[in-house]
GROMACS .gro file of C-alpha atoms in nm:
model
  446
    1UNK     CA    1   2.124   9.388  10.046
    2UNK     CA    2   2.261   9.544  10.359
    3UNK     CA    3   2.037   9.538  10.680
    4UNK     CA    4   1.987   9.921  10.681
    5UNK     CA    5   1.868   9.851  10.313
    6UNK     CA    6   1.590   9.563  10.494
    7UNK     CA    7   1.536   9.794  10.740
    8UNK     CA    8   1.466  10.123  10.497
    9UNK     CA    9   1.268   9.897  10.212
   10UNK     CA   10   1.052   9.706  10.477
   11UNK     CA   11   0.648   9.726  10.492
   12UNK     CA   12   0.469   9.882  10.795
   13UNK     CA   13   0.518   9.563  11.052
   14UNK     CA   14   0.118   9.580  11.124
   15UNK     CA   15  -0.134   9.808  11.086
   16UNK     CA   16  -0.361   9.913  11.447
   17UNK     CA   17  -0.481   9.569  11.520
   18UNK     CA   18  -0.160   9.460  11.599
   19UNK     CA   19  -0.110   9.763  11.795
   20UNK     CA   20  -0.393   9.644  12.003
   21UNK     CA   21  -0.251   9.294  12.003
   22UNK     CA   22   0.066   9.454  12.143
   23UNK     CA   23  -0.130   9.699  12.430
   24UNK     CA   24  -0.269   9.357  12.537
   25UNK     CA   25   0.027   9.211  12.627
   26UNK     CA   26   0.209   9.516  12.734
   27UNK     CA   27  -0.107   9.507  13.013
   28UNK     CA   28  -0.047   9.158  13.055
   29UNK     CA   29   0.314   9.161  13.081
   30UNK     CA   30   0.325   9.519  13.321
   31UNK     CA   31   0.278   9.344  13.681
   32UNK     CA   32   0.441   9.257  13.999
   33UNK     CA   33   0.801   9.159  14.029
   34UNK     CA   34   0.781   8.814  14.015
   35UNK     CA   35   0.664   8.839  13.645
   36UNK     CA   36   0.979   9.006  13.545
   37UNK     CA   37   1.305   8.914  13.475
   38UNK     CA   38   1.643   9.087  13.654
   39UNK     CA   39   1.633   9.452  13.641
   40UNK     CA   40   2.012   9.413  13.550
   41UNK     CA   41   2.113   9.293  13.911
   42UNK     CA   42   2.269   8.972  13.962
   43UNK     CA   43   2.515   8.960  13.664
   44UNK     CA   44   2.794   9.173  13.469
   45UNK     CA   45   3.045   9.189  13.192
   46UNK     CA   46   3.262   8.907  13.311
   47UNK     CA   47   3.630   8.885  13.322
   48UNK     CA   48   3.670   8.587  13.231
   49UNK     CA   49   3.431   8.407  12.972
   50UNK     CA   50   3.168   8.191  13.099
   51UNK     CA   51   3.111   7.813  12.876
   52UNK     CA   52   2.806   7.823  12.760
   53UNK     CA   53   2.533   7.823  12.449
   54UNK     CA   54   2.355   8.116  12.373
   55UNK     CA   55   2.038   8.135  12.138
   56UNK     CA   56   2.036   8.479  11.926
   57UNK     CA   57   1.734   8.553  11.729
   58UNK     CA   58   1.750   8.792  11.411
   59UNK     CA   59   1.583   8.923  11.090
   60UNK     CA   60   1.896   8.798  10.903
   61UNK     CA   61   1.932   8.455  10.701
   62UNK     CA   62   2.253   8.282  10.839
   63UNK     CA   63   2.329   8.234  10.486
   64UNK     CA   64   2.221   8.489  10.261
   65UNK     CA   65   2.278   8.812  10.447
   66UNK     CA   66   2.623   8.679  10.578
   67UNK     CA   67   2.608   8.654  10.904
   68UNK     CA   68   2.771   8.310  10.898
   69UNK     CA   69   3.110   8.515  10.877
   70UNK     CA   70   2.998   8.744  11.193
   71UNK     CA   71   2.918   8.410  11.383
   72UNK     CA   72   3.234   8.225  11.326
   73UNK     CA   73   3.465   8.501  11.383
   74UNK     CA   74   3.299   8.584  11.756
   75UNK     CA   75   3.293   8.183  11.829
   76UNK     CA   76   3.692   8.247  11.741
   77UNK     CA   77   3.799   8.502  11.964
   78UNK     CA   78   3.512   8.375  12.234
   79UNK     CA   79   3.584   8.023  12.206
   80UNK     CA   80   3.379   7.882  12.507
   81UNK     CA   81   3.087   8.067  12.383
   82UNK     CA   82   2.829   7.895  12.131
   83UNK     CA   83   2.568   8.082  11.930
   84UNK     CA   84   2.232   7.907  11.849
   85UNK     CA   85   2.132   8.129  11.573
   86UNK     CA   86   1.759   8.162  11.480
   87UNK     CA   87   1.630   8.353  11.203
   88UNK     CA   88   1.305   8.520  11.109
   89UNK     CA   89   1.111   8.702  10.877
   90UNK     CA   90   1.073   9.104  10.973
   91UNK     CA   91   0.720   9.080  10.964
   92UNK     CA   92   0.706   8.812  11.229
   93UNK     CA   93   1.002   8.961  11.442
   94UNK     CA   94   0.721   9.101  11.745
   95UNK     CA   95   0.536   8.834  11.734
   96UNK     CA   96   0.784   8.590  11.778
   97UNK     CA   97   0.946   8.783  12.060
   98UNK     CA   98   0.574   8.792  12.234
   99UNK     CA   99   0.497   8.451  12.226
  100UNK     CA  100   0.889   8.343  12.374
  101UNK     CA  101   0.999   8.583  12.600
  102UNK     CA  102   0.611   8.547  12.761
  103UNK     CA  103   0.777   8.168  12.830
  104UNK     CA  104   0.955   8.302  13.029
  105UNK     CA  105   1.217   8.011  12.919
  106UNK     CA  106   1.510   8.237  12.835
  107UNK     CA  107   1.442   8.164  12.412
  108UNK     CA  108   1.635   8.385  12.264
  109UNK     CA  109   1.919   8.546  12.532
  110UNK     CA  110   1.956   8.810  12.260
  111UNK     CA  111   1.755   8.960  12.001
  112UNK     CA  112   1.756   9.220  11.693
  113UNK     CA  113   1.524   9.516  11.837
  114UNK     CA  114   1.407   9.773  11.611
  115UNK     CA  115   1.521  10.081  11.759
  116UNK     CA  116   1.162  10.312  11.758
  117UNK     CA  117   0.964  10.032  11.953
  118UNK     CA  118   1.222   9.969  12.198
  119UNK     CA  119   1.053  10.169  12.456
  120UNK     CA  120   0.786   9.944  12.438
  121UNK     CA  121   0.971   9.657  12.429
  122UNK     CA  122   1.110   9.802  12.774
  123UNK     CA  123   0.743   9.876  12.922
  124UNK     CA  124   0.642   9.516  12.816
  125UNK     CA  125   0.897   9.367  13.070
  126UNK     CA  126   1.074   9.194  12.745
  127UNK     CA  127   1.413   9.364  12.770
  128UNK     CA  128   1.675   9.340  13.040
  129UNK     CA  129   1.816   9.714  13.205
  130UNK     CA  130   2.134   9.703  13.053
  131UNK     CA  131   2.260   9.995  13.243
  132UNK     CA  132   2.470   9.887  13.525
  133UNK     CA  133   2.639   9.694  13.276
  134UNK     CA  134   2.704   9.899  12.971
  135UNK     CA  135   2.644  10.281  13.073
  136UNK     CA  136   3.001  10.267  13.067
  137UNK     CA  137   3.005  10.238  12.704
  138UNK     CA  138   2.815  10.546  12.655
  139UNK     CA  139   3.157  10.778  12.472
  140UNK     CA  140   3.186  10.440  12.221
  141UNK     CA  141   2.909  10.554  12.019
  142UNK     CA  142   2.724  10.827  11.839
  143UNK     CA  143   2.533  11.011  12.072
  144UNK     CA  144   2.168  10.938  11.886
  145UNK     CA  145   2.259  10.620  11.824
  146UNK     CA  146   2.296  10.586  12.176
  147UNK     CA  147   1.976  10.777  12.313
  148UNK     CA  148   1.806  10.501  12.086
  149UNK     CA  149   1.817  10.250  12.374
  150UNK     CA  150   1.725  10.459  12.631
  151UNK     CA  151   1.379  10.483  12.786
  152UNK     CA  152   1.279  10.621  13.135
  153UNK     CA  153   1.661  10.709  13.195
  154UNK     CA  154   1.753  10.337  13.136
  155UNK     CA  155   1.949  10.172  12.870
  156UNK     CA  156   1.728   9.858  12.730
  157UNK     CA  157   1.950   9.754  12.401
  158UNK     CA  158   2.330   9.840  12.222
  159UNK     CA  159   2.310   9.953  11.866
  160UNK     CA  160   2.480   9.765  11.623
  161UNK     CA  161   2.403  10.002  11.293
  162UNK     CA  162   2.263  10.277  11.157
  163UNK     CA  163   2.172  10.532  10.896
  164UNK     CA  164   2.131  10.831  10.741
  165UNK     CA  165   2.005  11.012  10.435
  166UNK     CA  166   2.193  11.197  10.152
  167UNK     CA  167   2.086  11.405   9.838
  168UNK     CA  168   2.193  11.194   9.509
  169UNK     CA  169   2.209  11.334   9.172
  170UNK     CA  170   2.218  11.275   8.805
  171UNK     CA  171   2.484  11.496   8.632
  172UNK     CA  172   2.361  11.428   8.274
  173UNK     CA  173   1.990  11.509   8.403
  174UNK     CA  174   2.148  11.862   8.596
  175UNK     CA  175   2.354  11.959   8.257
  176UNK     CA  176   2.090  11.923   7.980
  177UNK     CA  177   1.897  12.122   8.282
  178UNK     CA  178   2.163  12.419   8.269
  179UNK     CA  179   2.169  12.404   8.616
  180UNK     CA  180   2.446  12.344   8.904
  181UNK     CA  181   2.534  12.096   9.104
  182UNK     CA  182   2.464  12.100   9.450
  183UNK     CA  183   2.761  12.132   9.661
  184UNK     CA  184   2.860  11.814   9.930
  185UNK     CA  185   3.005  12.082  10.209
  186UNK     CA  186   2.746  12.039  10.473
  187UNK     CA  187   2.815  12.427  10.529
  188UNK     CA  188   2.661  12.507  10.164
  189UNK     CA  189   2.379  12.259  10.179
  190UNK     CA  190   2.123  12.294   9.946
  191UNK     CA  191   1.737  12.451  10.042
  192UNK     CA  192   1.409  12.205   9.949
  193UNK     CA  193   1.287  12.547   9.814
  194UNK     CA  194   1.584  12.589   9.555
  195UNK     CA  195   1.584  12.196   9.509
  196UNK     CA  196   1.168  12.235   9.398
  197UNK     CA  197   1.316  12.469   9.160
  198UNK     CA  198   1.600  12.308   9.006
  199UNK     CA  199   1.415  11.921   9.009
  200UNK     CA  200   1.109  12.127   8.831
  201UNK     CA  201   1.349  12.250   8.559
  202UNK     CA  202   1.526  11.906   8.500
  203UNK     CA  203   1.158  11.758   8.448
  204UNK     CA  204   1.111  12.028   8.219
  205UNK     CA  205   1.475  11.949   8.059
  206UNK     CA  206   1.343  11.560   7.998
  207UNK     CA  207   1.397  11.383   8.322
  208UNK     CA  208   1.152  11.190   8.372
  209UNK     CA  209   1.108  11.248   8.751
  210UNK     CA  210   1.213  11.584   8.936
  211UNK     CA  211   1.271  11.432   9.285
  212UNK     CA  212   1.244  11.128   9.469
  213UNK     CA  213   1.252  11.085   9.798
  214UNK     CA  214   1.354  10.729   9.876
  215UNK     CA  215   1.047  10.658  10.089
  216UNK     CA  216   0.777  10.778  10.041
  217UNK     CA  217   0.476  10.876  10.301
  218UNK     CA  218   0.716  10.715  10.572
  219UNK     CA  219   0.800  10.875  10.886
  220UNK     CA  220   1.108  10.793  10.938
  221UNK     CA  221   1.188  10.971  10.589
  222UNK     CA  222   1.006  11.269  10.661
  223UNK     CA  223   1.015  11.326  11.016
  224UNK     CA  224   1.313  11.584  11.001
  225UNK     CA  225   1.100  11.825  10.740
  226UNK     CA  226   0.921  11.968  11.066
  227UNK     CA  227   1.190  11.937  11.301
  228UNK     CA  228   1.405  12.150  11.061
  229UNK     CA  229   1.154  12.436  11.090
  230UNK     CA  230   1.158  12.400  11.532
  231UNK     CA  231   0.875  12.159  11.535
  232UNK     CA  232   0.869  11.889  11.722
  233UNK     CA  233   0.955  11.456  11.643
  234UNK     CA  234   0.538  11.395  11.618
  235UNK     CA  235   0.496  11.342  12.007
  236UNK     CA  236   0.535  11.482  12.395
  237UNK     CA  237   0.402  11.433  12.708
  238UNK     CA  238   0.442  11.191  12.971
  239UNK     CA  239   0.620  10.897  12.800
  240UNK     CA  240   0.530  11.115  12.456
  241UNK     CA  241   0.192  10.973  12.451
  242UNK     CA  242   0.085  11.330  12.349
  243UNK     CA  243   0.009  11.401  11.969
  244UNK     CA  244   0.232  11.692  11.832
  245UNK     CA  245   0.229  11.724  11.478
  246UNK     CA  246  -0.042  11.985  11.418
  247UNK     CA  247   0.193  12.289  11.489
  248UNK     CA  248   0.276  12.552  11.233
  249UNK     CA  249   0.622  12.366  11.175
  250UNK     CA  250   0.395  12.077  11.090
  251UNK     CA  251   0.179  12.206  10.875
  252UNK     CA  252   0.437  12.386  10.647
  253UNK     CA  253   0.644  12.166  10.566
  254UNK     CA  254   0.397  11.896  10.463
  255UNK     CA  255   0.241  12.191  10.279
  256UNK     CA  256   0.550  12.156  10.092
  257UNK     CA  257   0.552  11.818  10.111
  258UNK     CA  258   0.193  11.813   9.894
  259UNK     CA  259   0.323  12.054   9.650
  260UNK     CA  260   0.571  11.883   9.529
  261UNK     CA  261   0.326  11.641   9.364
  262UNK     CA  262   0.036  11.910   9.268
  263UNK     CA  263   0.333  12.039   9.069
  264UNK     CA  264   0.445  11.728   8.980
  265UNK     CA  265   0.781  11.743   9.054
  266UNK     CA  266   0.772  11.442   9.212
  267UNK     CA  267   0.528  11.167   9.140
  268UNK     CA  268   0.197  11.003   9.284
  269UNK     CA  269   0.178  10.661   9.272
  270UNK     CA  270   0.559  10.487   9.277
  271UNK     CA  271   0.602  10.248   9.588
  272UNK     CA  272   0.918  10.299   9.786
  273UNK     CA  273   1.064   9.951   9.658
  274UNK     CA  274   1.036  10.147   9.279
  275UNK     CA  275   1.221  10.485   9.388
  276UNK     CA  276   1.609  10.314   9.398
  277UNK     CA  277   1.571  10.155   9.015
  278UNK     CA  278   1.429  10.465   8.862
  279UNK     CA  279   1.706  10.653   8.994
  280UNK     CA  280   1.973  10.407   8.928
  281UNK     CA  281   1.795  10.373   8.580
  282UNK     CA  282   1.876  10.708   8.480
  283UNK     CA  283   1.509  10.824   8.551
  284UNK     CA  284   1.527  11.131   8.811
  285UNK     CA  285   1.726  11.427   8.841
  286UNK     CA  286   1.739  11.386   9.236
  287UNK     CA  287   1.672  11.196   9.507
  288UNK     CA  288   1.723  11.180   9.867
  289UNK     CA  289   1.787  10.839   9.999
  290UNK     CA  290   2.032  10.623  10.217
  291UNK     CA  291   2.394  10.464  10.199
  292UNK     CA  292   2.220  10.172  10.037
  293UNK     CA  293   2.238  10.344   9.708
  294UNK     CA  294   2.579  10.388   9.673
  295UNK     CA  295   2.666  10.051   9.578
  296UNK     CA  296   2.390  10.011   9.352
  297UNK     CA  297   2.507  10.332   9.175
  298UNK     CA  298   2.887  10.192   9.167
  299UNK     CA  299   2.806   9.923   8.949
  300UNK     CA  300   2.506  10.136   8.685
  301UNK     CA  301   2.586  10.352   8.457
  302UNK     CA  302   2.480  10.668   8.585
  303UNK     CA  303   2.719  10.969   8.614
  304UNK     CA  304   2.613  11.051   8.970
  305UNK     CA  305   2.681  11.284   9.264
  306UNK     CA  306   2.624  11.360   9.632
  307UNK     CA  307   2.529  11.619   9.845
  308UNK     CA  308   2.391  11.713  10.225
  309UNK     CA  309   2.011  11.587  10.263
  310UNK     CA  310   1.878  11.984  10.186
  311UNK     CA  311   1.737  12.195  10.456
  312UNK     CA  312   1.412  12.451  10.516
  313UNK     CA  313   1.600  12.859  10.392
  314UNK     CA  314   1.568  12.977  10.787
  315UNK     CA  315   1.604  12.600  10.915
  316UNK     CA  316   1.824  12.386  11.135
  317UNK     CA  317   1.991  12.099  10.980
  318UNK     CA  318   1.787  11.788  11.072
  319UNK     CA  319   1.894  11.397  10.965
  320UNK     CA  320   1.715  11.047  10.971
  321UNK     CA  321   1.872  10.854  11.160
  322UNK     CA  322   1.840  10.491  11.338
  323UNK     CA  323   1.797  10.105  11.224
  324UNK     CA  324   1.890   9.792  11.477
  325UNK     CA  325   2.020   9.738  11.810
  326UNK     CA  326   2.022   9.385  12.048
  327UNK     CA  327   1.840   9.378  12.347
  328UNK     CA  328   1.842   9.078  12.614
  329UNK     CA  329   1.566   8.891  12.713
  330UNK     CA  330   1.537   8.938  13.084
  331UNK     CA  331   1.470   8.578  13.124
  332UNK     CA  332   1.780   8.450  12.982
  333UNK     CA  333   1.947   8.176  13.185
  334UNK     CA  334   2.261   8.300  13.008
  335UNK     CA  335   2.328   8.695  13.069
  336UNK     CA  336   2.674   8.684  13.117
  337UNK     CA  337   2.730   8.516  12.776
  338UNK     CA  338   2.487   8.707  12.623
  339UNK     CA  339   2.648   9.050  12.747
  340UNK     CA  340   2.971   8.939  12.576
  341UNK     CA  341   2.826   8.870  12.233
  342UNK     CA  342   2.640   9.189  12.276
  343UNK     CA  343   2.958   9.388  12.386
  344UNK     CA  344   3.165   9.197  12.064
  345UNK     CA  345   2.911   9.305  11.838
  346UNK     CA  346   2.865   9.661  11.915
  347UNK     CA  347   3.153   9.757  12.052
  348UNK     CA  348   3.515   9.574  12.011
  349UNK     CA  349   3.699   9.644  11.748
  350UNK     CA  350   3.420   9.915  11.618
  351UNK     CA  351   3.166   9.651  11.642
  352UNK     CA  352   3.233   9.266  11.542
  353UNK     CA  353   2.907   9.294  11.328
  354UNK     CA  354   3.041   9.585  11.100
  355UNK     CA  355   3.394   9.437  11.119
  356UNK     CA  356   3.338   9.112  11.022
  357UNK     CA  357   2.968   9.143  10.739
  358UNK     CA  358   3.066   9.178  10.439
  359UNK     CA  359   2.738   9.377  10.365
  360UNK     CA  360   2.823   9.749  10.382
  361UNK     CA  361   2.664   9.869  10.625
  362UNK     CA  362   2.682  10.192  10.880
  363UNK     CA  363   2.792  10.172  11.219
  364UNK     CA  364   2.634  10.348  11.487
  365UNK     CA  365   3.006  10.400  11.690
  366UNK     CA  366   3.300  10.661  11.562
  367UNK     CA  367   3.553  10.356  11.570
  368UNK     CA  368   3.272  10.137  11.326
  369UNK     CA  369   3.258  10.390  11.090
  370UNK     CA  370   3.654  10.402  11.009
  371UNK     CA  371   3.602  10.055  10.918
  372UNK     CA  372   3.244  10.125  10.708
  373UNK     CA  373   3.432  10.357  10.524
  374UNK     CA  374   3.696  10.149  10.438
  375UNK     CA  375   3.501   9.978  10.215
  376UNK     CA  376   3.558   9.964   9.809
  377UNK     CA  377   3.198  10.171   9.803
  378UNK     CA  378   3.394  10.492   9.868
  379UNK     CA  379   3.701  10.481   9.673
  380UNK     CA  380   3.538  10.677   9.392
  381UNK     CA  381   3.517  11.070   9.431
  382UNK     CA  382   3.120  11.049   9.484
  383UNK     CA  383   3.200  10.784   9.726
  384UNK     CA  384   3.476  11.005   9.877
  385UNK     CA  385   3.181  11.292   9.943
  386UNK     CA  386   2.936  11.040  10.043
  387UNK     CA  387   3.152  10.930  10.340
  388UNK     CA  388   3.247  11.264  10.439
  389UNK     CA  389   2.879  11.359  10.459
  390UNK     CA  390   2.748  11.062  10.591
  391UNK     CA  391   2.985  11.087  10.929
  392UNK     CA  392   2.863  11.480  10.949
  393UNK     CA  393   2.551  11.394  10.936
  394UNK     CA  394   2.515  11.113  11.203
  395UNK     CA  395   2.775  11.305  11.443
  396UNK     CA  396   2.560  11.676  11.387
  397UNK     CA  397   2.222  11.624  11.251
  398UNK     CA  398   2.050  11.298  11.316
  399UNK     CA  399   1.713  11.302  11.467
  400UNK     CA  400   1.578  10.986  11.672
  401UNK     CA  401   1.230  10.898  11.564
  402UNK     CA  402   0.987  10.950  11.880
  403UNK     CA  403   1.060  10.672  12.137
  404UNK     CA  404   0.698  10.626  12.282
  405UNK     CA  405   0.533  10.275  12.369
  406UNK     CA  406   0.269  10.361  12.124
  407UNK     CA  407   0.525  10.374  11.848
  408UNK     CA  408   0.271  10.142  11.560
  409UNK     CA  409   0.004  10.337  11.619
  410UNK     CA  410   0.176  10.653  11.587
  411UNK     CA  411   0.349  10.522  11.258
  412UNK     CA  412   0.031  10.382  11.132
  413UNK     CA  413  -0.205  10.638  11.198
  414UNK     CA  414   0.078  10.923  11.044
  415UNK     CA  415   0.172  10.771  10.749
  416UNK     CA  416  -0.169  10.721  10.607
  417UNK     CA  417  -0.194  11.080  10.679
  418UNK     CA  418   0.154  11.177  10.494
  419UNK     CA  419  -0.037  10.937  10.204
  420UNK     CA  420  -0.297  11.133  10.172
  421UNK     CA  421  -0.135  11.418  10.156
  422UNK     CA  422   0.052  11.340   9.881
  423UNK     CA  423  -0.251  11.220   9.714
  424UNK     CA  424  -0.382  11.563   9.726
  425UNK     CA  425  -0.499  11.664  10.105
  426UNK     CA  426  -0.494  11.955  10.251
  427UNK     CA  427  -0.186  11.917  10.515
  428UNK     CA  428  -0.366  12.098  10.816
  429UNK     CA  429  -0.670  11.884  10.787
  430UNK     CA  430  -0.449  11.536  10.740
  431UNK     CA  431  -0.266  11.597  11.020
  432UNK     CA  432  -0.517  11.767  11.268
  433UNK     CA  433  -0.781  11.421  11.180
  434UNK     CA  434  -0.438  11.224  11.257
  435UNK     CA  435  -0.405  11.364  11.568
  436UNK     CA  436  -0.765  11.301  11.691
  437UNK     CA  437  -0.714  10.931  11.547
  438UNK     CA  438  -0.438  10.880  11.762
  439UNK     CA  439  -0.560  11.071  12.067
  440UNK     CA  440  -0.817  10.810  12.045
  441UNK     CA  441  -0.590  10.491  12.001
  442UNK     CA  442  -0.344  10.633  12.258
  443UNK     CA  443  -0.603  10.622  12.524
  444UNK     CA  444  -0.527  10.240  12.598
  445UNK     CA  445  -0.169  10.384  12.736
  446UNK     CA  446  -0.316  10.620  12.928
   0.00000   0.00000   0.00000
């Protein structure tokens, strides 16, 4: 499984007591100078390469998720460089960094950072300003991508992958349907209002399930519904500690969002981790979901195709977007070292980590894509599409999720409300009680 498939099927990392864990240390963690590492003075990209060991912590096994093969080729080409490479469940990624980095021993130089919380990450004092150093870099990668490391006009962490969302279909399903298939030109992209339609006739055909959407009740899936219709990513303010998802943008399209299982187009009830093997089973007409189907779909049986992730009839265009980057602990005794690996992996040769993985598995930079699409995934005419959508979308219509510090709480608190919703609330009263919720939880920021 790739690591944009880890990083789409994950749980929630924690629901709001770890939020509160987190204000705690951000307070503790938020003082004078001398309880911070370099503010990205004192070291660069060196010339020359330093000798030295470096200690990378990640959410991938050495092993099974291949990274052995990333490893060996950087400690080829950087040959006085040694990586120390530490490996830990998602669930435990935070916590782990807390406890460290608050050590202020320099354990790990580099680390996997989940791109929504890195602006907390930042505030906490446990990433290094990597500005000075890499701002440079800026044209080497898609511009979201990018943004994804910035926070308070400072670059905190290089992105090493990411991802997007396309429409899949069955063609059997469509054709006992009578009905069309979507076309993959970004320019023709289907409406949800026409795809409500169509998915309700293919149920009514014998499919089994209208539409899926690969994740259910999560925001990163469903953030771009509102943004589509002018609303806003969930958030504003100063450092978007300001609930914003009780607009008329809002409220529509998660309107929508709870009709589609009143009418039971789509169902109540099916985990995220079930949506991919009903779909590859031959179960649903349609579903929206990420790269990470494609090579499950290669090797089932289903006659499939691919189209543009549809769009709101009046809409913009609007993507998900995002997965990992690496930040640097600004205690590391090791920066210069650490800046190379980071550099190697994100940006030589399109990134050494897409390069070298054998795991499909997007890149977040122009160059890292030629080689992502390069892989046997695409050779097929579906695959073909996929990769001609898939670079639209992440060059046109990706939308960050909301960089705030209060990122788990805003998560928590607005996916139980997308739950609910689907479970039959009204959308205006789900979202206004969210927003009070996190008004209230916010208030530790503030």
């Amino acid at each position: 499984m790739s690591l944009t498939a880890t990083f789409s099927r994950r749980r929630l990392l924690a629901g709001l007591a770890a939020a509160t864990a987190s204000a705690l240390v951000l307070t503790a963690c938020s003082g004078g100078d001398s309880d911070t590492g370099s503010t990205g003075g004192g070291w660069s990209l060196p010339s020359t390469d330093p000798t030295a060991t470096i200690k990378v912590l990640s959410i991938l096994d050495l092993k099974t998720a291949h990274m052995q093969e990333v490893i060996d080729a950087f400690e080829k080409a950087h040959p006085t460089i040694k990586v120390d490479y530490q490996s830990v469940p998602f669930d435990s990624l935070n916590s782990t960094l807390d406890a460290r980095i608050a050590n202020k021993g320099g354990d790990p130089d580099v680390y996997w950072a989940d791109q929504p919380r890195i602006s907390a990450l930042a505030a906490r004092g446990e990433a290094e300003d990597l500005t000075e150093a890499f701002a440079g870099f800026k044209e080497s990668f898609d511009p979201t991508a990018y943004d994804s490391g910035m926070f308070q006009d400072k670059l905190w962490a290089l992105p090493i992958a990411n991802s997007t969302q396309l429409l899949y279909y069955n063609k059997d399903l469509l054709k006992k349907a009578g009905l069309p298939e979507p076309s993959a030109d970004p320019a023709q992209r289907m409406t949800w209002e026409q795809l409500t339609k169509d998915a309700a006739k293919a149920k009514s055909a014998g499919a089994q399930h209208g539409f899926l959407f690969g994740q259910f009740d999560r925001y990163y899936q469903l953030e771009p519904l509102p943004v589509q219709l002018g609303g806003s990513p969930g958030a504003t303010g100063d450092k978007n500690l300001t609930p914003d998802f009780t607009s008329e943008q809002w409220v529509k399209a998660f309107t929508w969002y709870g009709d589609l299982f009143k009418q039971g187009v789509a169902p109540r009830g099916m985990k995220s981790e079930e949506t991919d093997p009903a779909f590859v089973a031959g179960r649903a007409a349609y579903i929206v979901e990420g790269p990470w189907l494609i090579p499950q779909l290669g090797s089932s049986k289903v006659d499939w195709g691919v189209a543009p992730q549809p769009v709101f009839s009046g809409g913009k265009p609007a993507t998900p977007t995002g997965s990992w980057s690496l930040a640097m602990n600004p205690f590391s005794k090791q920066k210069e070292a650490a800046a190379v690996f980071m550099k190697w992996m994100a940006v030589d040769e399109g990134g050494g980590y897409i390069k070298y993985r054998s795991d499909p598995e997007l890149a977040a930079s122009p160059e890292g894509k030629k080689i992502y699409f390069e892989k046997s995934v695409f050779s097929s005419p579906a695959g073909k599409d996929a990769a001609k959508i898939i670079d639209f979308e992440t060059s046109n219509t990706a939308v960050n999720r909301v960089p705030t510090i209060g990122y788990i709480e805003f998560e928590t608190i607005l996916n139980q409300a997308f739950a609910d919703i689907r479970n039959g609330a009204d959308a205006k009263t789900a979202l206004d009680s969210a927003s009070a919720q996190l008004t209230t939880a916010w208030k530790k920021y503030q």
